[in-house]
Coordinates of C-alpha atoms in Angstrom, one line a residue:
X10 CA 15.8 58.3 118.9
X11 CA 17.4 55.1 119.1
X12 CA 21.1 54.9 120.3
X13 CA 23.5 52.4 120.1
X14 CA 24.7 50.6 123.1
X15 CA 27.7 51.7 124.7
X16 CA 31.0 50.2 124.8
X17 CA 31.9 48.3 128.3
X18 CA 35.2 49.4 130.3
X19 CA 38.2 47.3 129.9
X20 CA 41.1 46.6 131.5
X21 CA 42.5 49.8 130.8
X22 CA 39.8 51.7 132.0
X23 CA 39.4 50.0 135.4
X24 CA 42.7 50.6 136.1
X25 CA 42.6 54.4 134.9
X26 CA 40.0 54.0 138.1
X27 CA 42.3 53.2 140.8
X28 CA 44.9 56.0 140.0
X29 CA 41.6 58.5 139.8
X30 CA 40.6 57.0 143.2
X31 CA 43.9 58.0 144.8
X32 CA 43.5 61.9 144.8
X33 CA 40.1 61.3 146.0
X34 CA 41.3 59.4 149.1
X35 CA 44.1 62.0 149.8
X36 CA 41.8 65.0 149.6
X37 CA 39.6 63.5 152.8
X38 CA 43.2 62.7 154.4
X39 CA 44.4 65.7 154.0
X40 CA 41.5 67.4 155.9
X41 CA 41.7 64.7 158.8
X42 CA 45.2 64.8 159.4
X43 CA 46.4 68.4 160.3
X44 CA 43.9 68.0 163.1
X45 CA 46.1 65.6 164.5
X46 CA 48.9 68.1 163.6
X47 CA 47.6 71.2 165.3
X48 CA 49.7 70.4 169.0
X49 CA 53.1 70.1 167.6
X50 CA 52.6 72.8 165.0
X51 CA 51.3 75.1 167.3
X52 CA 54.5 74.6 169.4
X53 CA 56.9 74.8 166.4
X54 CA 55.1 78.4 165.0
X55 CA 53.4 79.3 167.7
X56 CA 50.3 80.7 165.9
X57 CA 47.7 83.5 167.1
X58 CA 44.0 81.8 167.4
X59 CA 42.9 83.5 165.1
X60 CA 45.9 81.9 162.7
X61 CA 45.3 78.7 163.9
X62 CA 41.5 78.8 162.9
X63 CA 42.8 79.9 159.2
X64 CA 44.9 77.1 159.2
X65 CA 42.4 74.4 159.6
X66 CA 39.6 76.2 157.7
X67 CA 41.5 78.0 154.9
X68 CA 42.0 74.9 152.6
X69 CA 37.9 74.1 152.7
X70 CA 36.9 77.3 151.8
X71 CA 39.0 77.3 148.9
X72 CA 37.8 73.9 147.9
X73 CA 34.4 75.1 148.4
X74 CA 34.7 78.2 146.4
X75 CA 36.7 77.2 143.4
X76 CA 34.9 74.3 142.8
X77 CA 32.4 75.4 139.9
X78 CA 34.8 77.4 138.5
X79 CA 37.4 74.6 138.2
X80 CA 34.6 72.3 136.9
X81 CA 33.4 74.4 134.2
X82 CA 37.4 74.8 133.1
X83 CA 37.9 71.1 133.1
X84 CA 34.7 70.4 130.4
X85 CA 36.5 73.7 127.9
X86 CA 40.0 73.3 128.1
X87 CA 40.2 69.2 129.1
X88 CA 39.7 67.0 132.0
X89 CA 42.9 64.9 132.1
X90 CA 44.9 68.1 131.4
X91 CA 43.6 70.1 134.4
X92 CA 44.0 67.1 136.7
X93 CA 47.3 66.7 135.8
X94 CA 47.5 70.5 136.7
X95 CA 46.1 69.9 139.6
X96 CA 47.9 67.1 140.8
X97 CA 51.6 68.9 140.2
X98 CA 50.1 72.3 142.0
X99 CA 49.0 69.8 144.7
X100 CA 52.4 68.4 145.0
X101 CA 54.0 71.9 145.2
X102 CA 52.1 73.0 148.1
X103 CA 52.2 70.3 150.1
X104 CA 55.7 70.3 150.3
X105 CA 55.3 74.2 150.8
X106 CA 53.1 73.4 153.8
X107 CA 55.5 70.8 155.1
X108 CA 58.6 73.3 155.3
X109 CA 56.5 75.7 156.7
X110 CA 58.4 78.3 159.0
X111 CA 55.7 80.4 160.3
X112 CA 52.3 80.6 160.4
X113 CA 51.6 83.0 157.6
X114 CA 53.3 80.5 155.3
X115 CA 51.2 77.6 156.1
X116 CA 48.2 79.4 155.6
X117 CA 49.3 80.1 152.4
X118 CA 50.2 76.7 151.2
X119 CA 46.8 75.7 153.0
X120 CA 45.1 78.0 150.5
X121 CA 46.9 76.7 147.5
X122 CA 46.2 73.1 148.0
X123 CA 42.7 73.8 148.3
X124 CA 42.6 75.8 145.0
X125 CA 44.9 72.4 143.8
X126 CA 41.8 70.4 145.5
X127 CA 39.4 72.0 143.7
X128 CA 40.8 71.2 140.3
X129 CA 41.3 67.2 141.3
X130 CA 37.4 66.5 142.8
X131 CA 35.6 67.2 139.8
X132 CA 38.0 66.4 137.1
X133 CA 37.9 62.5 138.3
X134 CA 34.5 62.6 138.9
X135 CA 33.6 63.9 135.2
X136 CA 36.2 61.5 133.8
X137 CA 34.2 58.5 134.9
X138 CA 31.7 59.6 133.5
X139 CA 33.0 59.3 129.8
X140 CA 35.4 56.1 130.7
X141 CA 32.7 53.9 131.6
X142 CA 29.6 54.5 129.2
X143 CA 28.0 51.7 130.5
X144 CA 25.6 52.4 133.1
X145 CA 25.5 49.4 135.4
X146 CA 29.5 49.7 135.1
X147 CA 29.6 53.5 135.9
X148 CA 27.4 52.7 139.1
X149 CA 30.1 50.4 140.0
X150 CA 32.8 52.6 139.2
X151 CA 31.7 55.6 141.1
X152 CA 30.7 53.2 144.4
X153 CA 34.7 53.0 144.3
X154 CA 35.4 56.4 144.0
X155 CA 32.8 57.4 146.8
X156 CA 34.2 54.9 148.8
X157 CA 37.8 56.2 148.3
X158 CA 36.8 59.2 150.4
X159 CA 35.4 56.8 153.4
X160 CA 39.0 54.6 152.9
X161 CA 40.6 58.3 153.0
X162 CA 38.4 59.2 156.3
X163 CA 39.4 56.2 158.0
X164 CA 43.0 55.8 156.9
X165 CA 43.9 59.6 157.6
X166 CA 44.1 59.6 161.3
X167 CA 45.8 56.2 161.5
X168 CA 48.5 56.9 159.1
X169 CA 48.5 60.7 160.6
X170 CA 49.1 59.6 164.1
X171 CA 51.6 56.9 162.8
X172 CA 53.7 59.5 160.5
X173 CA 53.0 62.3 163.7
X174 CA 55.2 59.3 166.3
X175 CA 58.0 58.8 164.4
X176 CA 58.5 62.1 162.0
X177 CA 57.8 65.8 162.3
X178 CA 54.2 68.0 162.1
X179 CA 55.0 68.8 158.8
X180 CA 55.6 64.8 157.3
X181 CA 51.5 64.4 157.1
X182 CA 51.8 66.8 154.1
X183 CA 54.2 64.9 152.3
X184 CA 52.1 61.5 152.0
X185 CA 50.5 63.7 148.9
X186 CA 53.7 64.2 146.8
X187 CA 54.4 60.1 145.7
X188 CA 50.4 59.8 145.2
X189 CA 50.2 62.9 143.0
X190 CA 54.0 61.9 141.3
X191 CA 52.0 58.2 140.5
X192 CA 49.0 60.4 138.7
X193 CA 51.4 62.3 136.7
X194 CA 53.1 59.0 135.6
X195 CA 49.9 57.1 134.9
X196 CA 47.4 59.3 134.0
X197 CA 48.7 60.3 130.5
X198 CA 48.6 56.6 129.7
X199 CA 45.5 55.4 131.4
X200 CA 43.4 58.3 131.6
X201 CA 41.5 59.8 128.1
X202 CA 41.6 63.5 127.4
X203 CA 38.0 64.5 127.2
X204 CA 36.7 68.4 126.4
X205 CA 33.5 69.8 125.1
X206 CA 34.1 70.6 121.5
X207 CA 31.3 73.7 121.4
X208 CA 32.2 75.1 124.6
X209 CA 32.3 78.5 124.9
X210 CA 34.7 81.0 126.9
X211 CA 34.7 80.8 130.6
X212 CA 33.2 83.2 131.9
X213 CA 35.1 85.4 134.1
X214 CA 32.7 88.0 136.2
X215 CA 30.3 84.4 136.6
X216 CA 33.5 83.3 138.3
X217 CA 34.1 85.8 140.3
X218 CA 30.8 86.1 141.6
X219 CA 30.9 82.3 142.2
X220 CA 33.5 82.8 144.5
X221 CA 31.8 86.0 146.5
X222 CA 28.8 83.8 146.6
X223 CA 30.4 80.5 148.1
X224 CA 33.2 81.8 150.2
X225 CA 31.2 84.7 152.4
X226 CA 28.5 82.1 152.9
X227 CA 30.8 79.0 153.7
X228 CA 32.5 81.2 156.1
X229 CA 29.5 82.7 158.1
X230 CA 27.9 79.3 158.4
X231 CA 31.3 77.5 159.9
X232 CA 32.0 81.0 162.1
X233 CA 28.6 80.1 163.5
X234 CA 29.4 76.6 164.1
X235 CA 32.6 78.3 165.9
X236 CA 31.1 80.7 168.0
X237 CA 27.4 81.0 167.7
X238 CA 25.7 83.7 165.8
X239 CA 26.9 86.7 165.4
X240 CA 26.5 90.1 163.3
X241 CA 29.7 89.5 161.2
X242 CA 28.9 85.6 160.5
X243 CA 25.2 87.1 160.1
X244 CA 26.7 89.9 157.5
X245 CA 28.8 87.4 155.3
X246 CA 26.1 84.7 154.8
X247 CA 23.9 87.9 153.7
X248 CA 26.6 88.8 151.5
X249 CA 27.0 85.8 149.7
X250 CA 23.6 85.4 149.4
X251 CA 23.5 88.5 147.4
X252 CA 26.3 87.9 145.6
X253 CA 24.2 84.0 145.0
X254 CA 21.5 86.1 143.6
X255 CA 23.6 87.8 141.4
X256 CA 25.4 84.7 140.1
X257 CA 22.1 83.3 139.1
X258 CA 20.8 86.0 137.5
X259 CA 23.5 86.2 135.2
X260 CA 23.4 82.9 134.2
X261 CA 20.1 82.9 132.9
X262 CA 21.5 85.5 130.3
X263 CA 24.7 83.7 129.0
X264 CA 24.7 82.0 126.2
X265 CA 27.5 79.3 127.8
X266 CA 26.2 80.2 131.8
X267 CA 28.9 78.7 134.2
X268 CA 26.2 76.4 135.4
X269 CA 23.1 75.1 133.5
X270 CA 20.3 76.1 135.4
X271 CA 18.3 74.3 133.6
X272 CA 19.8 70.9 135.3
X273 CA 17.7 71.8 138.2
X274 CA 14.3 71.2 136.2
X275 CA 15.0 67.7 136.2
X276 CA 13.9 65.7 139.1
X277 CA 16.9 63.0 138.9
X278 CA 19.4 66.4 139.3
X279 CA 17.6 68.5 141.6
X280 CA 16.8 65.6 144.2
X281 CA 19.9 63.7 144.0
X282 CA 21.6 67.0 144.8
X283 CA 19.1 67.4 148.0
X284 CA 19.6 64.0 149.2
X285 CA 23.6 64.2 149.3
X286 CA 23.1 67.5 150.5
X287 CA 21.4 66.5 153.3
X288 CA 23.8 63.4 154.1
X289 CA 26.7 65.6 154.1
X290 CA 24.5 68.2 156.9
X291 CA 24.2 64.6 158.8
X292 CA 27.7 63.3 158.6
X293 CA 29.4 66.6 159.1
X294 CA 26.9 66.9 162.5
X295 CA 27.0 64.0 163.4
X296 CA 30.9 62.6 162.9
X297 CA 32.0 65.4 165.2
X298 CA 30.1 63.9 168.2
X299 CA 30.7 60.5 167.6
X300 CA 35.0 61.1 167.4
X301 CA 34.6 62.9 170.9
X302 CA 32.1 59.9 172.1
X303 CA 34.6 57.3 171.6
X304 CA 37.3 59.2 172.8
X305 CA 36.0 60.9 176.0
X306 CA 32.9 58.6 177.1
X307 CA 33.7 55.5 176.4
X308 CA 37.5 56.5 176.5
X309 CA 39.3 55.0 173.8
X310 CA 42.8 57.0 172.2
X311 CA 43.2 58.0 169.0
X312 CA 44.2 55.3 167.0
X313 CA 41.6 52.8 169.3
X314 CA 38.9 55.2 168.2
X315 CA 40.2 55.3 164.2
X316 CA 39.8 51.2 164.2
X317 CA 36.7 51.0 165.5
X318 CA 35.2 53.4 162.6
X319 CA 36.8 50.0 160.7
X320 CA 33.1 48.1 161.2
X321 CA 31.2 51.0 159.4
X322 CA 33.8 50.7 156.6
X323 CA 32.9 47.3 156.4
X324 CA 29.4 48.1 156.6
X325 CA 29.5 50.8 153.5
X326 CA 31.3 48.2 151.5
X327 CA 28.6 45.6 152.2
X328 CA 26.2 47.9 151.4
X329 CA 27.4 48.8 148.3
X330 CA 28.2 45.3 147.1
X331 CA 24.5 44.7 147.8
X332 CA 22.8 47.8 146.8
X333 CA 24.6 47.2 143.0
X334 CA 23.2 43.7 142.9
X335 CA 19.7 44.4 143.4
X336 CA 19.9 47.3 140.8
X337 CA 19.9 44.5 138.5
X338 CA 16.2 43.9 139.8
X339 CA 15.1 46.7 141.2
X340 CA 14.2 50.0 140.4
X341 CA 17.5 52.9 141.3
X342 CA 15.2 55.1 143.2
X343 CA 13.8 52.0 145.1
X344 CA 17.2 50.7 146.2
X345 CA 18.6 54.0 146.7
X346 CA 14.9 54.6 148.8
X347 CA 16.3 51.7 151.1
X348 CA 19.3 52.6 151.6
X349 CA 18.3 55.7 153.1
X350 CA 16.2 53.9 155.2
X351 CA 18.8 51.8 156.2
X352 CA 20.7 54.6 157.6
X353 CA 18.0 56.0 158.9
X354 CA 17.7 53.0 161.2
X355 CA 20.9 52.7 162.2
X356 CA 20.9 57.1 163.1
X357 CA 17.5 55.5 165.3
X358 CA 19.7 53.1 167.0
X359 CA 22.0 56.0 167.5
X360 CA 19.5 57.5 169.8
X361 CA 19.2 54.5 172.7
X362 CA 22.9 55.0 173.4
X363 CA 24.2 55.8 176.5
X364 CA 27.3 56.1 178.2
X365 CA 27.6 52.2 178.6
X366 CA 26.5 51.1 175.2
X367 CA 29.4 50.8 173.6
X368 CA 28.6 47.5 171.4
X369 CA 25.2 49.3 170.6
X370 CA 26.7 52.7 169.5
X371 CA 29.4 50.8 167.0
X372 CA 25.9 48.6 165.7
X373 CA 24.6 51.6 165.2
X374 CA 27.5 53.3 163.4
X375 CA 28.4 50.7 161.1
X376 CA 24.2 49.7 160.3
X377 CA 24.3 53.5 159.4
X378 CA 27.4 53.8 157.3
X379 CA 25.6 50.2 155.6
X380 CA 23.4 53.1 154.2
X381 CA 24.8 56.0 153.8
X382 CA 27.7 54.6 151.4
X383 CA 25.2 53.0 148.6
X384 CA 23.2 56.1 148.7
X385 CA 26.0 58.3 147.9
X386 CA 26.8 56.7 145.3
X387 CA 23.8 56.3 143.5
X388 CA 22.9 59.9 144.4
X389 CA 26.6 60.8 142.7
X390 CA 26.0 58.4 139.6
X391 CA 22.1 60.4 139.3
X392 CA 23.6 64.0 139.3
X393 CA 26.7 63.2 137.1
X394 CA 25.0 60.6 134.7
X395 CA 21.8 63.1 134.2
X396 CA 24.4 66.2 133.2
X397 CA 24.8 65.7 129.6
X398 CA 29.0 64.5 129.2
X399 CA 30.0 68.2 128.4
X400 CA 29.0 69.3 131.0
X401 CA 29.8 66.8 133.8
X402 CA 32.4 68.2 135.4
X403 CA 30.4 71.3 135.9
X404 CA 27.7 68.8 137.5
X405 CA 30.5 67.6 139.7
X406 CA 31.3 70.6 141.1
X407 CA 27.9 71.7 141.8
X408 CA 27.7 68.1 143.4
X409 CA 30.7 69.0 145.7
X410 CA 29.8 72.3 146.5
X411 CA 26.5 71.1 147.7
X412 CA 28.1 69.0 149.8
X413 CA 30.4 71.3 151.0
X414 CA 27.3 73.5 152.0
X415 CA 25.6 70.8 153.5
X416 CA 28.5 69.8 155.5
X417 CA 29.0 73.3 157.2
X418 CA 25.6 73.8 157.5
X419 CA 25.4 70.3 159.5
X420 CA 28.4 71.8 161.8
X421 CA 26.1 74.7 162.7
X422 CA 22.9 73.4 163.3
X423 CA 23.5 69.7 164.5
X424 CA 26.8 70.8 166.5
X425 CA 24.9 73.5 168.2
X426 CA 21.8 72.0 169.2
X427 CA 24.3 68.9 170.3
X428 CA 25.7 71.8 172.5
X429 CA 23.4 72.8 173.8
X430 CA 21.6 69.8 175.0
X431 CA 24.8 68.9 176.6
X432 CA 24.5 72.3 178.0
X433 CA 21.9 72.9 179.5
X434 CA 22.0 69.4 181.5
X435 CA 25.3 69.7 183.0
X436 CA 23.7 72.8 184.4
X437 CA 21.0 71.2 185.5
X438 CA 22.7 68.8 187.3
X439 CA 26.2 70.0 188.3
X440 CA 26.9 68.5 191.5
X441 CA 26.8 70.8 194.4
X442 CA 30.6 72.1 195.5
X443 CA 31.7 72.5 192.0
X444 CA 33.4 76.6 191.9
X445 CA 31.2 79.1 189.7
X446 CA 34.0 79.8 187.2
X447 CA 34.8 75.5 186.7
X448 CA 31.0 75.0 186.6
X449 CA 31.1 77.4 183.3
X450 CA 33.7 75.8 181.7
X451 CA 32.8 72.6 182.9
X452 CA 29.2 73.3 180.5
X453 CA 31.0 74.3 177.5
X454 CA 32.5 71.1 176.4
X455 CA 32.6 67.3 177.4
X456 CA 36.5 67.8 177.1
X457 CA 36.5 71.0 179.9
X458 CA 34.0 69.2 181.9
X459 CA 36.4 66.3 182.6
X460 CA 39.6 68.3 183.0
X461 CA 37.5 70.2 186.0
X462 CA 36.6 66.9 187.3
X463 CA 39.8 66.0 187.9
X464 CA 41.0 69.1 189.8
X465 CA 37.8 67.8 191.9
X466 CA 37.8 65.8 194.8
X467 CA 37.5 61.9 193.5
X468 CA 33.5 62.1 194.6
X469 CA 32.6 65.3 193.5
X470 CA 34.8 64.6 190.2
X471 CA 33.1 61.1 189.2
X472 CA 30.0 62.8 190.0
X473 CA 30.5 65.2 187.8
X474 CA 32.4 63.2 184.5
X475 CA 29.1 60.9 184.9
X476 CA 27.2 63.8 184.8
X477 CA 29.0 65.3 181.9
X478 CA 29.2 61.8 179.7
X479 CA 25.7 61.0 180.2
X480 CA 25.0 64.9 179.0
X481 CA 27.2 64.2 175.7
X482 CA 25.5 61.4 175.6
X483 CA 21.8 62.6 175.4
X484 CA 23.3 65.5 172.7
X485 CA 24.0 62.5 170.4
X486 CA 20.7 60.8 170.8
X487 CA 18.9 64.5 170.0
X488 CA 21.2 65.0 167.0
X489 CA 20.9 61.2 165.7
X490 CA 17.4 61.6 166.2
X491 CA 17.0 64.6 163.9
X492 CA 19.0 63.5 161.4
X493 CA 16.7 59.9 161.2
X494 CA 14.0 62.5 160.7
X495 CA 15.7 64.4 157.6
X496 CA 17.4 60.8 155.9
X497 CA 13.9 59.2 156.2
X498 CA 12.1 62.3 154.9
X499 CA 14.8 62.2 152.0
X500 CA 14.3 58.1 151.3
X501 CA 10.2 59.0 151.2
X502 CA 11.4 62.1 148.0
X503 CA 13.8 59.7 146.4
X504 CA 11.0 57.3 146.0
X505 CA 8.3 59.7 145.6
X506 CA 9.8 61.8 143.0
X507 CA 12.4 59.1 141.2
X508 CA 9.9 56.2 141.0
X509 CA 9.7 56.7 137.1
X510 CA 13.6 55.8 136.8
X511 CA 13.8 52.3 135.5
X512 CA 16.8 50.0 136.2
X513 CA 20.1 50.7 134.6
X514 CA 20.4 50.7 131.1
X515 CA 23.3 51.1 128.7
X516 CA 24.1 54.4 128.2
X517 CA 24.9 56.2 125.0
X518 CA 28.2 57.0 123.8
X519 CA 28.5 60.8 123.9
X520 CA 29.4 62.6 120.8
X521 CA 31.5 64.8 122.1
X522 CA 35.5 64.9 121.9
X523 CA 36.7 61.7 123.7
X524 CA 40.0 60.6 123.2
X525 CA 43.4 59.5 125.0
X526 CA 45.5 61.9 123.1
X527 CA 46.6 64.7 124.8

């Protein structure tokens, strides 16, 4: 069946893309820069631990778990309109979170702006995928929005520690409320109201079980991450696995299921979603050790650390620039094949640094991120652009949740085995003199280890900080190593299994409700 070729963006439409990119960018900030919040908060409510661990995970479980429910809502009731929902709920609570006057508060607000976050990620996802019908222009436009969320990663802690010198804990919360005041403005101009015209009800007990199946299981994987295994991180990864099973089997019976299962028959779908799965399990892993590398081995602050993440900004851009030029030539699953290769490399590199290499571990960083940003976004443009347009948002979601799932599962594994390679060497090599009780804490983390070596005496303390940065050190090369394994084992499935894709074509118009009237 022949269709006819699709209509190219405009000026309109390209615009439309830098108010959606805006959210994007504030989501990642938001989750960077109450990290940087955490001392002064903890002094102005004085939270238990076990508060304090709420208020930093709260707002990603809720993302994680509402996600496919807020997807599916978006493609029945309207993208712009939910967005705009979003955005105003997103306003709300961060102001709520900002006044915060005790702890309990701020986990609430936490909890709302991740149910607010879940309603903004895939609502601008799926609304690129109607604005620009044109395929080789939807590549483009998505490579921005991917590359909002690296802007977002990098900007957060710079503007954090900036807003954190000069204004309370609570000002980081605020940057939200002109960004989401400028989408309320512009987006009932720029944006177009888009909702399936066939779509059924949503599906409430598919909902809930969503939720019991995502939430449990994010939770018991990041508990794991937190304090190793355990029966009660053990018991709610079990049960959202049964509530998984559940979900599943219920959507195989509904007329209008929550998610089409049948998305995962295609190849395009199902191994896109693997391959940003596993980059997110390699970011998440890996991102942790690399912040704590430049900080406490090669001993940069803060904000010296944040700039020099700049160079693998840089690099994704590059890499994106060239990864959409060659498309013109090349097969998709070739170039996206490469770029996984490319960050592949740069993971290798990864694993020659030491404690010294500081030039080689920033090469390495920004020849990875050179890699990782063009695959993401063809990977992103593959699982939205193969949903058909009324259900995209759903496919969104079910992009992000993946990725959420990859990312805690990254935490676990990677972070651990990091551990404990860092572990077992300082053990192995803790200088003679050092007190029982410091020697244990000094084998926990990089960060104990050098606060013991400076209660040392100055020989036995550089001893044992060399000992402890070289450890770190070694953890990095073992996790960067393992994750060179997985992204090349994912570029050798992409071209394997995506080889019949051809180069971009124009895409078809959908025939579903598209319009810019509200």
């Amino acid at each position: 069946m022949s269709h006819a070729q699709a209509p190219r963006a405009g000026l309109r439409e390209w615009t439309g893309l830098a108010v959606l990119a805006l959210p994007a960018m504030l989501i990642v900030m938001d989750m960077t820069v109450l990290h940087l919040a955490v001392p002064s908060l903890s002094v102005d409510l004085n939270p238990t631990s076990s508060q304090l661990l709420w208020i930093t995970d709260i707002y990603g479980f809720f993302v994680a778990g509402f996600l496919i429910t807020m997807g599916t809502l978006g493609d029945r009731t309207g993208r712009r309109r939910l967005l705009l929902a979003g955005a105003v709920a997103f306003a709300a609570a961060s102001v709520l979170a900002a006044y915060a006057d005790s702890a309990e508060m701020l986990i609430a607000a936490r909890a709302l702006l991740g149910l607010a976050g879940a309603t903004l990620m895939p609502s601008t996802l799926s609304l690129l995928r109607v604005m620009f019908l044109d395929e080789r222009q939807r590549t483009i436009a998505i490579s921005v929005w991917v590359l909002s969320f690296t802007v977002g990663a990098s900007c957060g802690p710079l503007v954090g520690g900036l807003m954190l010198e000069h204004f309370w804990w609570g000002s980081v919360f605020l940057m939200a409320v002109p960004v989401m005041a400028l989408l309320l403005v512009a987006g009932p101009v720029l944006l177009p109201e888009y909702r399936a015209e066939h779509a059924g009800r949503l599906d409430l007990p598919s909902s809930a079980l969503s939720l019991a199946a995502v939430l449990p299981a994010v939770y018991g994987i990041k508990e794991i991450a937190r304090a190793g295994v355990g029966p009660v991180a053990l018991l709610a990864i079990a049960a959202g696995l049964l509530a998984g099973g559940f979900f599943l089997r219920r959507q195989r019976r509904l007329t209008d299921p929550l998610i089409d299962l049948d998305l995962f028959r295609e190849a395009r779908f199902s191994v896109s979603l693997g391959t940003l799965a596993a980059l997110s399990f390699m970011m998440f892993g890996i991102n942790l050790f690399i912040v704590q590398a430049l900080q406490l081995v090669h001993g940069l602050s803060p904000l010296e650390a944040g700039l020099w993440t700049l160079p693998g900004s840089v690099g994704g851009l590059l890499g994106t620039v060239v990864a959409t030029s060659l498309l013109r030539v090349a097969r998709r699953a070739y170039v996206m094949a490469a770029a996984l290769g490319l960050a592949a490399a740069g993971l290798a590199l990864v694993t020659q640094v030491g404690p010294t290499d500081f030039a080689l571990l920033v090469t390495g960083l920004a020849i990875m991120s050179s890699g990782i940003a063009p695959a993401l976004n063809l990977g992103t443009d593959l699982v939205v652009s193969s949903a058909p347009p009324e259900r995209a948002s759903a496919a969104s979601a079910v992009s992000e949740t993946g990725n959420e799932f990859g990312g805690a599962l990254g935490l676990a594994v990677l972070g651990s085995v990091g551990t404990a390679v860092y572990s077992g060497q300082v053990r192995d090599q803790m200088p003679a003199g050092v007190p029982a009780g410091w020697s244990d804490r000094a084998a926990e983390t990089l960060a104990e280890a050098l606060t013991v070596a400076q209660r040392l005496p100055a020989s036995e303390g550089a001893r044992l900080a060399e000992v402890a940065r070289d450890a770190f050190s070694n953890g990095l090369a073992v996790i960067s190593g393992l994750g060179a394994v997985l992204i090349a084992t994912s570029a050798a499935v992409v071209a394997v299994k995506l080889r019949d894709l051809g180069k971009p074509e124009p895409a078809a118009a959908p025939e579903e409700q598209y319009s810019s009237q509200s």
